[in-house]
PDB file of C-alpha atoms in Angstrom:
ATOM      1  CA  PRO P   9      61.302 102.052 -25.293  1.00 48.00           C
ATOM      2  CA  SER P  10      61.193 101.317 -21.589  1.00 50.00           C
ATOM      3  CA  TYR P  11      59.263 104.455 -20.616  1.00 50.00           C
ATOM      4  CA  HIS P  12      56.091 102.874 -22.058  1.00 52.00           C
ATOM      5  CA  LEU P  13      56.303 100.045 -19.523  1.00 51.00           C
ATOM      6  CA  SER P  14      56.799 102.235 -16.448  1.00 54.00           C
ATOM      7  CA  PRO P  15      53.071 102.446 -15.476  1.00 53.00           C
ATOM      8  CA  PHE P  16      52.800  98.671 -15.786  1.00 53.00           C
ATOM      9  CA  SER P  17      55.973  98.037 -13.823  1.00 64.00           C
ATOM     10  CA  SER P  18      54.669 100.326 -11.056  1.00 66.00           C
ATOM     11  CA  LEU P  19      51.436  98.402 -11.027  1.00 55.00           C
ATOM     12  CA  LEU P  20      53.302  95.091 -10.902  1.00 60.00           C
ATOM     13  CA  ARG P  21      55.357  96.332  -7.941  1.00 76.00           C
ATOM     14  CA  VAL P  22      52.188  97.345  -6.099  1.00 73.00           C
ATOM     15  CA  VAL P  23      50.533  94.000  -6.796  1.00 67.00           C
ATOM     16  CA  SER P  24      53.667  92.142  -5.733  1.00 74.00           C
ATOM     17  CA  ARG P  25      53.778  94.067  -2.449  1.00 82.00           C
ATOM     18  CA  MET P  26      50.083  93.405  -1.867  1.00 73.00           C
ATOM     19  CA  ILE P  27      50.642  89.675  -2.369  1.00 70.00           C
ATOM     20  CA  HIS P  28      53.551  89.724   0.075  1.00 75.00           C
ATOM     21  CA  LEU P  29      51.410  91.590   2.621  1.00 75.00           C
ATOM     22  CA  MET P  30      48.560  89.109   2.213  1.00 63.00           C
ATOM     23  CA  MET P  31      50.958  86.203   2.710  1.00 64.00           C
ATOM     24  CA  ALA P  32      52.373  87.836   5.845  1.00 68.00           C
ATOM     25  CA  PHE P  33      48.847  88.511   7.085  1.00 60.00           C
ATOM     26  CA  GLN P  34      47.924  84.859   6.542  1.00 52.00           C
ATOM     27  CA  VAL P  35      50.960  83.737   8.545  1.00 56.00           C
ATOM     28  CA  LEU P  36      49.935  86.148  11.277  1.00 59.00           C
ATOM     29  CA  LEU P  37      46.371  84.794  11.224  1.00 54.00           C
ATOM     30  CA  ASP P  38      47.640  81.259  11.604  1.00 50.00           C
ATOM     31  CA  THR P  39      49.427  82.228  14.808  1.00 55.00           C
ATOM     32  CA  VAL P  40      46.558  84.278  16.236  1.00 67.00           C
ATOM     33  CA  ASP P  41      44.117  82.757  18.699  1.00 74.00           C
ATOM     34  CA  LYS P  42      41.027  81.551  16.830  1.00 79.00           C
ATOM     35  CA  CYS P  43      38.873  82.015  19.944  1.00 80.00           C
ATOM     36  CA  PRO P  44      39.807  85.352  21.488  1.00 81.00           C
ATOM     37  CA  PRO P  45      37.691  86.761  24.335  1.00 80.00           C
ATOM     38  CA  SER P  46      36.628  89.554  21.979  1.00 81.00           C
ATOM     39  CA  ALA P  47      34.784  87.078  19.726  1.00 83.00           C
ATOM     40  CA  ALA P  48      31.755  87.200  22.023  1.00 88.00           C
ATOM     41  CA  PHE P  49      31.642  90.969  21.490  1.00 89.00           C
ATOM     42  CA  PHE P  50      30.742  90.449  17.831  1.00 89.00           C
ATOM     43  CA  GLY P  51      28.040  87.946  18.738  1.00 92.00           C
ATOM     44  CA  PHE P  52      26.449  90.293  21.246  1.00 94.00           C
ATOM     45  CA  ILE P  53      26.642  93.214  18.811  1.00 93.00           C
ATOM     46  CA  GLY P  54      24.821  91.003  16.297  1.00 94.00           C
ATOM     47  CA  ALA P  55      22.055  90.302  18.817  1.00 96.00           C
ATOM     48  CA  ALA P  56      21.752  93.997  19.648  1.00 95.00           C
ATOM     49  CA  ALA P  57      21.762  95.001  15.973  1.00 93.00           C
ATOM     50  CA  ALA P  58      18.966  92.568  15.148  1.00 96.00           C
ATOM     51  CA  LEU P  59      16.745  93.872  17.909  1.00 96.00           C
ATOM     52  CA  VAL P  60      17.555  97.579  17.646  1.00 93.00           C
ATOM     53  CA  PHE P  61      17.342  97.970  13.869  1.00 93.00           C
ATOM     54  CA  ALA P  62      14.245  95.785  13.527  1.00 96.00           C
ATOM     55  CA  ASN P  63      12.529  97.763  16.283  1.00 96.00           C
ATOM     56  CA  LEU P  64      13.535 101.038  14.636  1.00 92.00           C
ATOM     57  CA  GLY P  65      11.822  99.816  11.470  1.00 93.00           C
ATOM     58  CA  ALA P  66       8.774  98.683  13.446  1.00 96.00           C
ATOM     59  CA  ALA P  67       8.561 102.000  15.280  1.00 95.00           C
ATOM     60  CA  TYR P  68       8.899 104.059  12.112  1.00 94.00           C
ATOM     61  CA  GLY P  69       6.359 101.937  10.242  1.00 95.00           C
ATOM     62  CA  THR P  70       3.902 102.093  13.135  1.00 96.00           C
ATOM     63  CA  ALA P  71       4.264 105.840  13.630  1.00 95.00           C
ATOM     64  CA  LYS P  72       4.137 106.794   9.957  1.00 93.00           C
ATOM     65  CA  SER P  73       1.180 104.563   9.070  1.00 94.00           C
ATOM     66  CA  GLY P  74      -0.522 105.459  12.371  1.00 93.00           C
ATOM     67  CA  VAL P  75      -0.524 109.099  11.332  1.00 93.00           C
ATOM     68  CA  GLY P  76      -2.264 108.088   8.111  1.00 92.00           C
ATOM     69  CA  VAL P  77      -4.828 106.032  10.039  1.00 93.00           C
ATOM     70  CA  ALA P  78      -5.563 108.958  12.344  1.00 92.00           C
ATOM     71  CA  SER P  79      -5.902 111.349   9.433  1.00 89.00           C
ATOM     72  CA  MET P  80      -8.140 108.943   7.548  1.00 89.00           C
ATOM     73  CA  GLY P  81     -10.236 108.306  10.679  1.00 88.00           C
ATOM     74  CA  VAL P  82     -11.362 111.913  10.663  1.00 89.00           C
ATOM     75  CA  MET P  83     -12.783 111.567   7.151  1.00 86.00           C
ATOM     76  CA  ARG P  84     -14.065 107.966   7.308  1.00 88.00           C
ATOM     77  CA  PRO P  85     -14.221 106.624  10.896  1.00 88.00           C
ATOM     78  CA  GLU P  86     -15.924 103.412   9.791  1.00 89.00           C
ATOM     79  CA  LEU P  87     -12.707 102.346   7.964  1.00 86.00           C
ATOM     80  CA  VAL P  88     -10.312 102.700  10.907  1.00 89.00           C
ATOM     81  CA  MET P  89     -10.212  99.017  11.860  1.00 90.00           C
ATOM     82  CA  ARG P  90      -9.742  97.996   8.250  1.00 87.00           C
ATOM     83  CA  SER P  91      -6.899 100.482   7.827  1.00 90.00           C
ATOM     84  CA  ILE P  92      -4.916  99.354  10.842  1.00 93.00           C
ATOM     85  CA  ILE P  93      -3.301  96.510   8.869  1.00 94.00           C
ATOM     86  CA  PRO P  94      -0.084  98.503   8.126  1.00 94.00           C
ATOM     87  CA  VAL P  95       0.381  99.107  11.857  1.00 95.00           C
ATOM     88  CA  ILE P  96       0.096  95.374  12.556  1.00 95.00           C
ATOM     89  CA  MET P  97       2.507  94.509   9.739  1.00 95.00           C
ATOM     90  CA  ALA P  98       5.036  97.004  11.078  1.00 95.00           C
ATOM     91  CA  GLY P  99       4.778  95.491  14.551  1.00 94.00           C
ATOM     92  CA  VAL P 100       5.698  92.061  13.201  1.00 95.00           C
ATOM     93  CA  LEU P 101       9.113  93.423  12.200  1.00 95.00           C
ATOM     94  CA  GLY P 102      10.067  93.827  15.850  1.00 95.00           C
ATOM     95  CA  ILE P 103       9.204  90.182  16.458  1.00 97.00           C
ATOM     96  CA  TYR P 104      11.620  89.126  13.690  1.00 97.00           C
ATOM     97  CA  GLY P 105      14.408  91.043  15.400  1.00 96.00           C
ATOM     98  CA  LEU P 106      13.503  89.583  18.779  1.00 97.00           C
ATOM     99  CA  ILE P 107      13.637  86.016  17.432  1.00 97.00           C
ATOM    100  CA  ILE P 108      17.112  86.459  15.964  1.00 97.00           C
ATOM    101  CA  ALA P 109      18.403  88.337  19.020  1.00 97.00           C
ATOM    102  CA  VAL P 110      17.287  85.529  21.334  1.00 97.00           C
ATOM    103  CA  ILE P 111      18.812  82.836  19.091  1.00 96.00           C
ATOM    104  CA  ILE P 112      22.130  84.681  18.915  1.00 96.00           C
ATOM    105  CA  ALA P 113      22.248  85.570  22.620  1.00 95.00           C
ATOM    106  CA  THR P 114      21.611  81.981  23.681  1.00 95.00           C
ATOM    107  CA  ASN P 115      24.450  80.731  21.444  1.00 93.00           C
ATOM    108  CA  VAL P 116      27.137  83.178  22.635  1.00 92.00           C
ATOM    109  CA  LYS P 117      29.450  81.498  25.148  1.00 87.00           C
ATOM    110  CA  ASP P 118      32.157  82.941  27.367  1.00 83.00           C
ATOM    111  CA  THR P 119      34.575  80.120  26.496  1.00 82.00           C
ATOM    112  CA  ASP P 120      35.147  78.077  23.344  1.00 84.00           C
ATOM    113  CA  TYR P 121      33.482  80.715  21.132  1.00 87.00           C
ATOM    114  CA  HIS P 122      35.193  80.865  17.740  1.00 88.00           C
ATOM    115  CA  SER P 123      35.781  84.158  15.890  1.00 85.00           C
ATOM    116  CA  PHE P 124      34.068  82.696  12.830  1.00 88.00           C
ATOM    117  CA  VAL P 125      30.884  82.111  14.820  1.00 91.00           C
ATOM    118  CA  GLY P 126      31.070  85.621  16.274  1.00 89.00           C
ATOM    119  CA  TYR P 127      31.316  87.119  12.804  1.00 89.00           C
ATOM    120  CA  ALA P 128      28.471  84.908  11.580  1.00 93.00           C
ATOM    121  CA  HIS P 129      26.304  86.097  14.473  1.00 94.00           C
ATOM    122  CA  LEU P 130      27.191  89.713  13.689  1.00 93.00           C
ATOM    123  CA  ALA P 131      26.224  89.215  10.046  1.00 93.00           C
ATOM    124  CA  SER P 132      23.042  87.451  11.121  1.00 96.00           C
ATOM    125  CA  GLY P 133      21.974  90.309  13.355  1.00 95.00           C
ATOM    126  CA  LEU P 134      22.781  92.936  10.761  1.00 94.00           C
ATOM    127  CA  SER P 135      20.925  91.125   7.980  1.00 96.00           C
ATOM    128  CA  CYS P 136      17.778  90.766  10.059  1.00 96.00           C
ATOM    129  CA  GLY P 137      17.956  94.221  11.616  1.00 94.00           C
ATOM    130  CA  MET P 138      18.721  96.198   8.488  1.00 93.00           C
ATOM    131  CA  SER P 139      16.129  94.297   6.460  1.00 95.00           C
ATOM    132  CA  GLY P 140      13.599  95.058   9.189  1.00 95.00           C
ATOM    133  CA  LEU P 141      14.538  98.735   9.122  1.00 92.00           C
ATOM    134  CA  ALA P 142      14.133  98.916   5.336  1.00 93.00           C
ATOM    135  CA  ALA P 143      10.821  97.055   5.463  1.00 96.00           C
ATOM    136  CA  GLY P 144       9.560  99.312   8.252  1.00 94.00           C
ATOM    137  CA  MET P 145      10.345 102.409   6.233  1.00 92.00           C
ATOM    138  CA  ALA P 146       8.535 100.971   3.217  1.00 94.00           C
ATOM    139  CA  ILE P 147       5.534  99.874   5.289  1.00 96.00           C
ATOM    140  CA  GLY P 148       5.304 103.267   6.958  1.00 95.00           C
ATOM    141  CA  ILE P 149       5.366 105.235   3.725  1.00 94.00           C
ATOM    142  CA  VAL P 150       2.996 102.893   1.887  1.00 95.00           C
ATOM    143  CA  GLY P 151       0.726 102.583   4.919  1.00 94.00           C
ATOM    144  CA  ASP P 152       0.423 106.339   5.370  1.00 94.00           C
ATOM    145  CA  ALA P 153      -0.315 107.094   1.732  1.00 94.00           C
ATOM    146  CA  GLY P 154      -2.336 103.903   1.233  1.00 94.00           C
ATOM    147  CA  VAL P 155      -4.858 104.377   4.037  1.00 93.00           C
ATOM    148  CA  ARG P 156      -5.391 107.998   3.066  1.00 92.00           C
ATOM    149  CA  ALA P 157      -5.978 106.999  -0.548  1.00 93.00           C
ATOM    150  CA  THR P 158      -8.246 104.120   0.501  1.00 91.00           C
ATOM    151  CA  ALA P 159     -10.421 106.583   2.405  1.00 89.00           C
ATOM    152  CA  GLN P 160     -11.046 108.433  -0.850  1.00 90.00           C
ATOM    153  CA  GLN P 161     -11.163 105.391  -3.153  1.00 91.00           C
ATOM    154  CA  PRO P 162     -11.954 102.042  -1.442  1.00 89.00           C
ATOM    155  CA  LYS P 163     -10.926 100.075  -4.556  1.00 93.00           C
ATOM    156  CA  LEU P 164      -7.278 100.855  -3.722  1.00 93.00           C
ATOM    157  CA  PHE P 165      -7.397  98.649  -0.603  1.00 92.00           C
ATOM    158  CA  VAL P 166      -6.296  95.417  -2.323  1.00 94.00           C
ATOM    159  CA  GLY P 167      -3.434  97.203  -4.098  1.00 93.00           C
ATOM    160  CA  MET P 168      -2.265  98.711  -0.809  1.00 94.00           C
ATOM    161  CA  ILE P 169      -2.299  95.298   0.872  1.00 95.00           C
ATOM    162  CA  LEU P 170      -0.259  93.754  -1.961  1.00 96.00           C
ATOM    163  CA  ILE P 171       2.364  96.488  -1.720  1.00 95.00           C
ATOM    164  CA  LEU P 172       2.510  96.024   2.053  1.00 95.00           C
ATOM    165  CA  ILE P 173       2.993  92.276   1.624  1.00 96.00           C
ATOM    166  CA  PHE P 174       5.961  92.840  -0.675  1.00 96.00           C
ATOM    167  CA  ALA P 175       7.428  95.342   1.783  1.00 95.00           C
ATOM    168  CA  GLU P 176       7.032  92.819   4.616  1.00 95.00           C
ATOM    169  CA  ALA P 177       8.725  90.192   2.447  1.00 96.00           C
ATOM    170  CA  LEU P 178      11.928  92.261   2.569  1.00 95.00           C
ATOM    171  CA  ALA P 179      12.134  91.677   6.314  1.00 96.00           C
ATOM    172  CA  LEU P 180      11.263  88.019   5.836  1.00 96.00           C
ATOM    173  CA  TYR P 181      14.232  87.624   3.467  1.00 97.00           C
ATOM    174  CA  GLY P 182      16.495  89.116   6.114  1.00 96.00           C
ATOM    175  CA  LEU P 183      15.038  86.768   8.732  1.00 97.00           C
ATOM    176  CA  ILE P 184      15.662  83.712   6.548  1.00 97.00           C
ATOM    177  CA  VAL P 185      19.275  84.701   5.860  1.00 97.00           C
ATOM    178  CA  ALA P 186      19.781  85.458   9.554  1.00 96.00           C
ATOM    179  CA  LEU P 187      18.475  82.034  10.543  1.00 96.00           C
ATOM    180  CA  ILE P 188      20.865  80.395   8.090  1.00 96.00           C
ATOM    181  CA  LEU P 189      23.796  82.446   9.402  1.00 95.00           C
ATOM    182  CA  THR P 190      23.070  81.558  13.030  1.00 93.00           C
ATOM    183  CA  THR P 191      23.545  77.886  12.193  1.00 92.00           C
ATOM    184  CA  LYS P 192      27.117  78.408  10.944  1.00 87.00           C
ATOM    185  CA  THR P 193      29.803  76.666  12.979  1.00 83.00           C
ATOM    186  CA  ALA P 194      33.583  76.792  12.859  1.00 79.00           C
ATOM    187  CA  SER P 195      35.383  73.949  11.121  1.00 78.00           C
ATOM    188  CA  GLU P 196      37.900  73.639  13.955  1.00 76.00           C
ATOM    189  CA  SER P 197      37.445  73.832  17.686  1.00 77.00           C
ATOM    190  CA  CYS P 198      39.122  76.286  20.023  1.00 75.00           C
ATOM    191  CA  SER P 199      41.025  73.704  22.004  1.00 67.00           C
TER     192      SER P 199
END
């Protein structure tokens, strides 16, 4: 009976309409300007995202691990300089964001700036910034707990450093992807 096919026919109608909408959208995209003035907006947002999110991660990592260093310094002041490594590693995250922000900002142009490049710069900034934020959170938490634990058991120092290196690697992955994305160019020119 035909009533068994009704859910499938409804689904087929929905899929058919979606295909028609996608075809109409493609026709619309072909007539739209590939280099609108708003394309630079996405590039600049990418530069800002790289710097802001990476610096948020650096600030959190510095503050959280700095609290652990201060707390540990009360118990074992001779280990303060050795325990400042998480603070330094967190500060490097801000440099990653700065590098990508400068690369993006110097490539954004007021004319002949393709939408594809703007989106690539946005993705570049977000990948670097969000990776830096995640790494900063990990460095801060590990740094705080690690320096406190190292004050009580110095044998934990090497383990803490290894965990911090893997946390820093998260930001490095984001930096590498961001560098690759900043090199993307549009296949056709604006003119």
